[in-house]
Amino acid sequence: MGTVRGTDAGSRARPRWRIVAALGVAALVALLAVGAWLVRVESKQLTWQSLLNATYTTSITPRGAALRDGTFEAEAAPGSASKITVRLADIAAFGDLDGNLAPDAAVVLVSSGGGSGTFVELAAVRNERGAAQPVTTVLLGDRILVREVRIEGKRILVRLRARGATDPFSLRTREISRHYALDGNSLVLLDESEAEVQSTPAEDYVYRPERLDVVVGSSRSVDGSLAPGQIASYVVHGRAGEILDLIARSDFDNAVLSVSGLTDGMTLVSRREYATQRSLVLPSAQDYSVKVVSVAGYRLPYVLQVQLRAASQAAAPTIRPSEAPLPSRTPSPLPTPSGAAGLVERPLVQASESAVAFARSRAPIWGVAIVVPSRGLVFAENADTQVPVASIVKALVLLVVLEQ
């Protein structure tokens, strides 16, 4: 009987331990989930300003190109007129690349060494507590078009268009998709696929701005989604002094604003400011173009909030910068030369024997004239027939002006 009772007790104990173990596992999973959520909350987000002012290594700048507002420029060689340029393109993706749950970035750089090539490269950027830390770059191609950049499962998807083997430079008929992964400090190509470029419907090229009727004291919200590089256009009417409040919400602030007047053409917000919210005092009564521009490398959902407020006495409308006034004072004329005018011609040998020796060693198809107005002298060699009088007069006028 005792053995039976012991067996029954053990049978009843095992389910209890299973329940306790299950609860422990559930608690651990919940704890890890909360920890991951806290890491995401506490980690700072990379901003476009940090990406625009980071230092990147590229194929033509292996020592690094320190971007300023998205651009780097340097001489291709000492004293050379050719320039090396590196520019950050308006397309990026954000997500975890190294497994620490902080959202990193994948950006596109366009560089040129002064020749005919335009090199497009993919850069991986680590998120160091909100600071952009570029890790490495990989060349995507020469004069290709990047259509999409996305981070999924710590992998970077890049979709680009390139020329076929027999295509001219202006035509790109091949669409290539590649997956990259960050392995230490290197980007590794995982796979690649290729297909023909599909025709784009004609309606995709039609400009259809949407009018938003917003009365003073009210607001309106619109939403949508944008493909990489796509623009949503809206029109809002406002009067001078009224305040237009705009907020564009999207993942990683990848939907930025552009605002301009449709009558006067004045730009109030440029897309290069990467602004996601603005309060604008309207300078005049007119229709205003409000655009939401996607700088994401993937289809981006967005929400645009528009509010119009009454004119504030404390706020003055933005005035177009006035042109600089013209000088009101008439410049005084130069004094009229006095005395006898004239020049004395001397042989060039009196100015330079070496110049004469050089001139006489050449065929007599050109002449030399050195004019010194302050001394009233012209040193000449073979100038009477080879140097036109008009050219000498021009040289005299120029030299006199320079000496004043």
GROMACS .gro file of C-alpha atoms in nm:
model
  404
    1MET     CA    1   0.000   0.000   0.000
    2GLY     CA    2   0.283   0.234   0.082
    3THR     CA    3   0.441   0.170  -0.257
    4VAL     CA    4   0.114   0.246  -0.426
    5ARG     CA    5   0.075   0.569  -0.236
    6GLY     CA    6   0.432   0.669  -0.327
    7THR     CA    7   0.364   0.607  -0.695
    8ASP     CA    8   0.044   0.813  -0.682
    9ALA     CA    9   0.229   1.099  -0.510
   10GLY     CA   10   0.504   1.091  -0.772
   11SER     CA   11   0.248   1.090  -1.051
   12ARG     CA   12   0.083   1.395  -0.901
   13ALA     CA   13   0.419   1.573  -0.850
   14ARG     CA   14   0.537   1.540  -1.211
   15PRO     CA   15   0.256   1.756  -1.359
   16ARG     CA   16   0.328   2.018  -1.094
   17TRP     CA   17   0.695   2.031  -1.201
   18ARG     CA   18   0.592   2.049  -1.565
   19ILE     CA   19   0.363   2.341  -1.486
   20VAL     CA   20   0.637   2.516  -1.288
   21ALA     CA   21   0.889   2.454  -1.568
   22ALA     CA   22   0.645   2.585  -1.830
   23LEU     CA   23   0.579   2.894  -1.622
   24GLY     CA   24   0.954   2.946  -1.582
   25VAL     CA   25   1.013   2.923  -1.956
   26ALA     CA   26   0.725   3.161  -2.023
   27ALA     CA   27   0.864   3.406  -1.769
   28LEU     CA   28   1.209   3.384  -1.926
   29VAL     CA   29   1.069   3.445  -2.274
   30ALA     CA   30   0.870   3.740  -2.143
   31LEU     CA   31   1.179   3.876  -1.969
   32LEU     CA   32   1.385   3.848  -2.286
   33ALA     CA   33   1.108   4.015  -2.486
   34VAL     CA   34   1.090   4.301  -2.237
   35GLY     CA   35   1.469   4.331  -2.245
   36ALA     CA   36   1.470   4.345  -2.623
   37TRP     CA   37   1.194   4.604  -2.614
   38LEU     CA   38   1.393   4.813  -2.365
   39VAL     CA   39   1.703   4.792  -2.585
   40ARG     CA   40   1.499   4.918  -2.878
   41VAL     CA   41   1.352   5.199  -2.672
   42GLU     CA   42   1.683   5.306  -2.519
   43SER     CA   43   1.888   5.284  -2.840
   44LYS     CA   44   1.911   5.615  -3.018
   45GLN     CA   45   1.797   5.641  -3.376
   46LEU     CA   46   2.035   5.731  -3.656
   47THR     CA   47   1.936   6.062  -3.815
   48TRP     CA   48   1.989   6.180  -4.169
   49GLN     CA   49   2.207   6.462  -4.036
   50SER     CA   50   2.445   6.209  -3.880
   51LEU     CA   51   2.460   6.012  -4.206
   52LEU     CA   52   2.515   6.329  -4.411
   53ASN     CA   53   2.818   6.426  -4.201
   54ALA     CA   54   2.996   6.092  -4.153
   55THR     CA   55   3.326   5.973  -4.301
   56TYR     CA   56   3.306   5.693  -4.560
   57THR     CA   57   3.573   5.492  -4.740
   58THR     CA   58   3.504   5.433  -5.109
   59SER     CA   59   3.686   5.277  -5.402
   60ILE     CA   60   3.833   5.616  -5.501
   61THR     CA   61   3.880   5.750  -5.145
   62PRO     CA   62   4.035   5.454  -4.956
   63ARG     CA   63   4.159   5.689  -4.681
   64GLY     CA   64   3.808   5.817  -4.622
   65ALA     CA   65   3.583   6.095  -4.746
   66ALA     CA   66   3.453   6.323  -4.471
   67LEU     CA   67   3.111   6.433  -4.596
   68ARG     CA   68   2.976   6.775  -4.511
   69ASP     CA   69   2.603   6.807  -4.566
   70GLY     CA   70   2.622   6.497  -4.781
   71THR     CA   71   2.909   6.600  -5.013
   72PHE     CA   72   3.288   6.559  -5.028
   73GLU     CA   73   3.515   6.725  -5.284
   74ALA     CA   74   3.893   6.724  -5.330
   75GLU     CA   75   4.155   6.764  -5.604
   76ALA     CA   76   4.219   6.447  -5.801
   77ALA     CA   77   4.590   6.538  -5.790
   78PRO     CA   78   4.784   6.840  -5.657
   79GLY     CA   79   4.720   7.130  -5.893
   80SER     CA   80   4.475   6.929  -6.104
   81ALA     CA   81   4.153   7.080  -6.232
   82SER     CA   82   3.981   6.741  -6.200
   83LYS     CA   83   3.788   6.683  -5.878
   84ILE     CA   84   3.709   6.378  -5.670
   85THR     CA   85   3.348   6.397  -5.551
   86VAL     CA   86   3.154   6.172  -5.316
   87ARG     CA   87   2.783   6.227  -5.251
   88LEU     CA   88   2.530   6.055  -5.026
   89ALA     CA   89   2.225   5.954  -5.230
   90ASP     CA   90   1.870   6.015  -5.110
   91ILE     CA   91   1.798   5.648  -5.047
   92ALA     CA   92   1.861   5.443  -4.733
   93ALA     CA   93   1.734   5.157  -4.520
   94PHE     CA   94   1.733   5.116  -4.142
   95GLY     CA   95   1.740   4.798  -3.936
   96ASP     CA   96   1.958   4.572  -3.724
   97LEU     CA   97   2.270   4.450  -3.906
   98ASP     CA   98   2.496   4.326  -3.624
   99GLY     CA   99   2.252   4.159  -3.383
  100ASN     CA  100   2.252   4.419  -3.103
  101LEU     CA  101   1.890   4.521  -3.186
  102ALA     CA  102   1.989   4.887  -3.242
  103PRO     CA  103   1.872   5.007  -3.586
  104ASP     CA  104   2.175   5.039  -3.816
  105ALA     CA  105   2.168   5.181  -4.170
  106ALA     CA  106   2.250   5.090  -4.528
  107VAL     CA  107   2.318   5.392  -4.750
  108VAL     CA  108   2.422   5.453  -5.110
  109LEU     CA  109   2.724   5.663  -5.213
  110VAL     CA  110   2.787   5.807  -5.560
  111SER     CA  111   3.148   5.899  -5.639
  112SER     CA  112   3.351   6.024  -5.934
  113GLY     CA  113   3.724   6.063  -5.984
  114GLY     CA  114   3.701   6.328  -6.254
  115GLY     CA  115   3.674   6.083  -6.544
  116SER     CA  116   3.373   5.939  -6.720
  117GLY     CA  117   3.290   5.683  -6.452
  118THR     CA  118   3.026   5.734  -6.184
  119PHE     CA  119   3.066   5.467  -5.920
  120VAL     CA  120   2.775   5.363  -5.699
  121GLU     CA  121   2.857   5.190  -5.370
  122LEU     CA  122   2.663   5.040  -5.080
  123ALA     CA  123   2.779   5.135  -4.729
  124ALA     CA  124   2.693   4.966  -4.400
  125VAL     CA  125   2.667   5.206  -4.104
  126ARG     CA  126   2.660   5.092  -3.743
  127ASN     CA  127   2.453   5.275  -3.484
  128GLU     CA  128   2.689   5.375  -3.202
  129ARG     CA  129   2.439   5.522  -2.954
  130GLY     CA  130   2.292   5.747  -3.221
  131ALA     CA  131   2.624   5.830  -3.392
  132ALA     CA  132   2.681   5.708  -3.747
  133GLN     CA  133   2.983   5.475  -3.766
  134PRO     CA  134   3.041   5.365  -4.129
  135VAL     CA  135   3.191   5.016  -4.133
  136THR     CA  136   3.256   4.920  -4.494
  137THR     CA  137   3.146   4.975  -4.853
  138VAL     CA  138   3.103   4.752  -5.155
  139LEU     CA  139   3.093   4.858  -5.520
  140LEU     CA  140   2.755   4.805  -5.686
  141GLY     CA  141   2.854   4.919  -6.034
  142ASP     CA  142   2.937   5.203  -6.273
  143ARG     CA  143   2.648   5.428  -6.375
  144ILE     CA  144   2.379   5.195  -6.242
  145LEU     CA  145   2.045   5.296  -6.088
  146VAL     CA  146   1.957   5.181  -5.736
  147ARG     CA  147   1.584   5.116  -5.714
  148GLU     CA  148   1.546   4.965  -5.366
  149VAL     CA  149   1.743   4.917  -5.043
  150ARG     CA  150   1.592   4.719  -4.757
  151ILE     CA  151   1.713   4.554  -4.434
  152GLU     CA  152   1.538   4.230  -4.341
  153GLY     CA  153   1.664   3.970  -4.095
  154LYS     CA  154   2.008   4.136  -4.067
  155ARG     CA  155   2.044   4.113  -4.446
  156ILE     CA  156   2.053   4.400  -4.696
  157LEU     CA  157   1.848   4.367  -5.013
  158VAL     CA  158   1.960   4.589  -5.302
  159ARG     CA  159   1.762   4.607  -5.624
  160LEU     CA  160   1.932   4.793  -5.909
  161ARG     CA  161   1.913   4.844  -6.283
  162ALA     CA  162   2.216   4.794  -6.505
  163ARG     CA  163   2.305   4.778  -6.873
  164GLY     CA  164   2.296   4.456  -7.063
  165ALA     CA  165   2.599   4.330  -7.255
  166THR     CA  166   2.498   4.514  -7.574
  167ASP     CA  167   2.309   4.809  -7.423
  168PRO     CA  168   2.420   5.170  -7.477
  169PHE     CA  169   2.511   5.375  -7.169
  170SER     CA  170   2.173   5.548  -7.166
  171LEU     CA  171   1.974   5.221  -7.155
  172ARG     CA  172   1.943   4.983  -6.860
  173THR     CA  173   1.747   4.670  -6.943
  174ARG     CA  174   1.859   4.437  -6.662
  175GLU     CA  175   1.720   4.439  -6.308
  176ILE     CA  176   1.953   4.279  -6.053
  177SER     CA  177   1.867   4.184  -5.695
  178ARG     CA  178   2.141   4.113  -5.441
  179HIS     CA  179   2.150   4.015  -5.074
  180TYR     CA  180   2.441   4.126  -4.855
  181ALA     CA  181   2.525   4.049  -4.492
  182LEU     CA  182   2.763   4.222  -4.253
  183ASP     CA  183   3.034   3.974  -4.152
  184GLY     CA  184   3.262   4.148  -3.902
  185ASN     CA  185   3.372   4.459  -4.089
  186SER     CA  186   3.296   4.332  -4.439
  187LEU     CA  187   2.987   4.314  -4.657
  188VAL     CA  188   2.949   3.965  -4.802
  189LEU     CA  189   2.740   3.893  -5.113
  190LEU     CA  190   2.500   3.609  -5.031
  191ASP     CA  191   2.310   3.570  -5.358
  192GLU     CA  192   2.219   3.747  -5.681
  193SER     CA  193   1.934   3.718  -5.930
  194GLU     CA  194   1.868   3.892  -6.261
  195ALA     CA  195   1.558   3.968  -6.467
  196GLU     CA  196   1.442   4.195  -6.747
  197VAL     CA  197   1.318   4.543  -6.656
  198GLN     CA  198   0.940   4.559  -6.666
  199SER     CA  199   0.771   4.846  -6.850
  200THR     CA  200   0.643   5.124  -6.626
  201PRO     CA  201   0.276   5.219  -6.676
  202ALA     CA  202   0.231   5.561  -6.838
  203GLU     CA  203   0.005   5.680  -6.555
  204ASP     CA  204   0.299   5.658  -6.314
  205TYR     CA  205   0.445   5.964  -6.487
  206VAL     CA  206   0.132   6.180  -6.454
  207TYR     CA  207   0.155   6.467  -6.206
  208ARG     CA  208  -0.164   6.463  -5.996
  209PRO     CA  209  -0.145   6.694  -5.694
  210GLU     CA  210  -0.426   6.654  -5.441
  211ARG     CA  211  -0.590   6.969  -5.305
  212LEU     CA  212  -0.640   6.974  -4.928
  213ASP     CA  213  -0.917   7.215  -4.823
  214VAL     CA  214  -0.810   7.328  -4.476
  215VAL     CA  215  -0.988   7.624  -4.316
  216VAL     CA  216  -0.829   7.840  -4.049
  217GLY     CA  217  -0.850   7.676  -3.709
  218SER     CA  218  -0.884   7.323  -3.844
  219SER     CA  219  -0.651   7.040  -3.938
  220ARG     CA  220  -0.648   6.748  -4.176
  221SER     CA  221  -0.460   6.421  -4.194
  222VAL     CA  222  -0.380   6.215  -4.505
  223ASP     CA  223  -0.186   5.893  -4.540
  224GLY     CA  224  -0.039   5.680  -4.812
  225SER     CA  225   0.271   5.489  -4.915
  226LEU     CA  226   0.560   5.583  -5.141
  227ALA     CA  227   0.801   5.376  -5.348
  228PRO     CA  228   1.172   5.469  -5.325
  229GLY     CA  229   1.219   5.821  -5.456
  230GLN     CA  230   0.846   5.874  -5.509
  231ILE     CA  231   0.677   6.204  -5.419
  232ALA     CA  232   0.325   6.272  -5.292
  233SER     CA  233   0.205   6.619  -5.394
  234TYR     CA  234  -0.061   6.828  -5.221
  235VAL     CA  235  -0.190   7.184  -5.258
  236VAL     CA  236  -0.296   7.401  -4.963
  237HIS     CA  237  -0.430   7.757  -4.989
  238GLY     CA  238  -0.331   8.013  -4.729
  239ARG     CA  239  -0.327   8.388  -4.671
  240ALA     CA  240  -0.047   8.621  -4.570
  241GLY     CA  241   0.040   8.588  -4.202
  242GLU     CA  242  -0.145   8.260  -4.147
  243ILE     CA  243   0.055   7.980  -3.990
  244LEU     CA  244   0.083   7.646  -4.169
  245ASP     CA  245   0.180   7.355  -3.942
  246LEU     CA  246   0.307   7.042  -4.117
  247ILE     CA  247   0.412   6.706  -3.970
  248ALA     CA  248   0.520   6.404  -4.178
  249ARG     CA  249   0.534   6.079  -3.980
  250SER     CA  250   0.708   5.766  -4.108
  251ASP     CA  251   0.951   5.494  -4.003
  252PHE     CA  252   1.293   5.644  -3.923
  253ASP     CA  253   1.175   5.988  -4.048
  254ASN     CA  254   1.226   5.877  -4.408
  255ALA     CA  255   0.937   6.093  -4.537
  256VAL     CA  256   1.062   6.452  -4.565
  257LEU     CA  257   0.888   6.777  -4.654
  258SER     CA  258   0.920   7.020  -4.944
  259VAL     CA  259   0.710   7.340  -4.950
  260SER     CA  260   0.697   7.622  -5.207
  261GLY     CA  261   0.462   7.890  -5.334
  262LEU     CA  262   0.289   7.810  -5.661
  263THR     CA  263   0.251   8.176  -5.762
  264ASP     CA  264   0.583   8.331  -5.663
  265GLY     CA  265   0.790   8.011  -5.668
  266MET     CA  266   0.945   8.087  -5.329
  267THR     CA  267   1.089   7.780  -5.155
  268LEU     CA  268   0.991   7.771  -4.788
  269VAL     CA  269   1.123   7.422  -4.711
  270SER     CA  270   1.375   7.237  -4.928
  271ARG     CA  271   1.387   6.859  -4.943
  272ARG     CA  272   1.762   6.887  -4.876
  273GLU     CA  273   1.677   7.004  -4.523
  274TYR     CA  274   1.535   6.657  -4.445
  275ALA     CA  275   1.265   6.828  -4.238
  276THR     CA  276   0.975   6.622  -4.104
  277GLN     CA  277   0.785   6.903  -3.931
  278ARG     CA  278   0.763   7.278  -3.977
  279SER     CA  279   0.552   7.576  -3.868
  280LEU     CA  280   0.553   7.832  -4.149
  281VAL     CA  281   0.429   8.191  -4.145
  282LEU     CA  282   0.290   8.230  -4.497
  283PRO     CA  283   0.431   8.531  -4.686
  284SER     CA  284   0.135   8.592  -4.920
  285ALA     CA  285  -0.210   8.474  -5.025
  286GLN     CA  286  -0.164   8.193  -5.277
  287ASP     CA  287  -0.169   7.817  -5.327
  288TYR     CA  288   0.124   7.637  -5.168
  289SER     CA  289   0.274   7.311  -5.291
  290VAL     CA  290   0.332   7.064  -5.006
  291LYS     CA  291   0.528   6.756  -5.106
  292VAL     CA  292   0.618   6.443  -4.910
  293VAL     CA  293   0.938   6.290  -5.050
  294SER     CA  294   1.048   5.936  -4.968
  295VAL     CA  295   1.419   5.889  -4.898
  296ALA     CA  296   1.366   5.528  -4.794
  297GLY     CA  297   1.495   5.240  -4.999
  298TYR     CA  298   1.164   5.053  -4.977
  299ARG     CA  299   0.790   5.125  -4.997
  300LEU     CA  300   0.727   5.365  -4.711
  301PRO     CA  301   0.392   5.425  -4.535
  302TYR     CA  302   0.349   5.784  -4.418
  303VAL     CA  303   0.099   6.015  -4.249
  304LEU     CA  304   0.085   6.389  -4.326
  305GLN     CA  305  -0.085   6.622  -4.076
  306VAL     CA  306  -0.177   6.971  -4.195
  307GLN     CA  307  -0.307   7.250  -3.971
  308LEU     CA  308  -0.382   7.613  -4.057
  309ARG     CA  309  -0.385   7.873  -3.781
  310ALA     CA  310  -0.491   8.237  -3.780
  311ALA     CA  311  -0.233   8.509  -3.823
  312SER     CA  312  -0.046   8.596  -3.506
  313GLN     CA  313   0.039   8.956  -3.422
  314ALA     CA  314   0.375   8.847  -3.289
  315ALA     CA  315   0.468   8.658  -3.605
  316ALA     CA  316   0.558   8.839  -3.924
  317PRO     CA  317   0.528   8.670  -4.263
  318THR     CA  318   0.840   8.548  -4.434
  319ILE     CA  319   0.953   8.818  -4.673
  320ARG     CA  320   1.136   8.745  -4.995
  321PRO     CA  321   1.492   8.876  -4.959
  322SER     CA  322   1.521   9.211  -5.135
  323GLU     CA  323   1.787   9.274  -5.394
  324ALA     CA  324   2.088   9.477  -5.292
  325PRO     CA  325   2.036   9.847  -5.378
  326LEU     CA  326   2.240   9.992  -5.658
  327PRO     CA  327   2.509  10.246  -5.562
  328SER     CA  328   2.370  10.598  -5.559
  329ARG     CA  329   2.706  10.774  -5.589
  330THR     CA  330   2.837  10.828  -5.941
  331PRO     CA  331   3.202  10.723  -5.964
  332SER     CA  332   3.431  11.016  -6.024
  333PRO     CA  333   3.611  11.008  -6.359
  334LEU     CA  334   3.982  10.945  -6.380
  335PRO     CA  335   4.194  11.257  -6.423
  336THR     CA  336   4.270  11.351  -6.782
  337PRO     CA  337   4.637  11.293  -6.866
  338SER     CA  338   4.827  11.616  -6.929
  339GLY     CA  339   5.137  11.686  -7.129
  340ALA     CA  340   5.253  11.558  -7.460
  341ALA     CA  341   5.133  11.211  -7.545
  342GLY     CA  342   5.355  10.967  -7.722
  343LEU     CA  343   5.579  10.666  -7.689
  344VAL     CA  344   5.940  10.615  -7.784
  345GLU     CA  345   6.022  10.287  -7.955
  346ARG     CA  346   6.343  10.114  -7.849
  347PRO     CA  347   6.497   9.789  -7.967
  348LEU     CA  348   6.404   9.486  -7.759
  349VAL     CA  349   6.774   9.422  -7.694
  350GLN     CA  350   6.777   9.719  -7.456
  351ALA     CA  351   6.519   9.541  -7.241
  352SER     CA  352   6.647   9.184  -7.266
  353GLU     CA  353   6.927   9.033  -7.473
  354SER     CA  354   6.794   8.684  -7.399
  355ALA     CA  355   6.451   8.777  -7.537
  356VAL     CA  356   6.610   8.903  -7.858
  357ALA     CA  357   6.822   8.590  -7.894
  358PHE     CA  358   6.514   8.374  -7.848
  359ALA     CA  359   6.305   8.579  -8.094
  360ARG     CA  360   6.576   8.574  -8.363
  361SER     CA  361   6.612   8.197  -8.331
  362ARG     CA  362   6.256   8.155  -8.454
  363ALA     CA  363   6.111   8.206  -8.800
  364PRO     CA  364   6.005   8.571  -8.850
  365ILE     CA  365   5.633   8.500  -8.836
  366TRP     CA  366   5.563   8.676  -8.509
  367GLY     CA  367   5.673   8.981  -8.320
  368VAL     CA  368   5.721   9.102  -7.966
  369ALA     CA  369   5.625   9.432  -7.806
  370ILE     CA  370   5.683   9.523  -7.441
  371VAL     CA  371   5.508   9.845  -7.338
  372VAL     CA  372   5.601  10.048  -7.029
  373PRO     CA  373   5.350  10.337  -7.015
  374SER     CA  374   5.504  10.499  -6.708
  375ARG     CA  375   5.829  10.545  -6.898
  376GLY     CA  376   5.672  10.611  -7.237
  377LEU     CA  377   5.865  10.324  -7.395
  378VAL     CA  378   5.788  10.043  -7.634
  379PHE     CA  379   6.054   9.773  -7.668
  380ALA     CA  380   5.987   9.590  -7.996
  381GLU     CA  381   6.131   9.317  -8.214
  382ASN     CA  382   5.978   9.254  -8.556
  383ALA     CA  383   5.666   9.429  -8.427
  384ASP     CA  384   5.608   9.668  -8.714
  385THR     CA  385   5.477   9.397  -8.947
  386GLN     CA  386   5.379   9.109  -8.722
  387VAL     CA  387   5.202   9.285  -8.433
  388PRO     CA  388   4.895   9.477  -8.551
  389VAL     CA  389   4.863   9.835  -8.431
  390ALA     CA  390   4.521   9.757  -8.285
  391SER     CA  391   4.670   9.490  -8.060
  392ILE     CA  392   4.934   9.732  -7.933
  393VAL     CA  393   4.662   9.989  -7.856
  394LYS     CA  394   4.465   9.728  -7.659
  395ALA     CA  395   4.775   9.635  -7.463
  396LEU     CA  396   4.840  10.003  -7.388
  397VAL     CA  397   4.486  10.060  -7.266
  398LEU     CA  398   4.499   9.750  -7.045
  399LEU     CA  399   4.834   9.842  -6.894
  400VAL     CA  400   4.724  10.200  -6.826
  401VAL     CA  401   4.411  10.076  -6.649
  402LEU     CA  402   4.613   9.832  -6.439
  403GLU     CA  403   4.855  10.105  -6.334
  404GLN     CA  404   4.578  10.341  -6.211
   0.00000   0.00000   0.00000
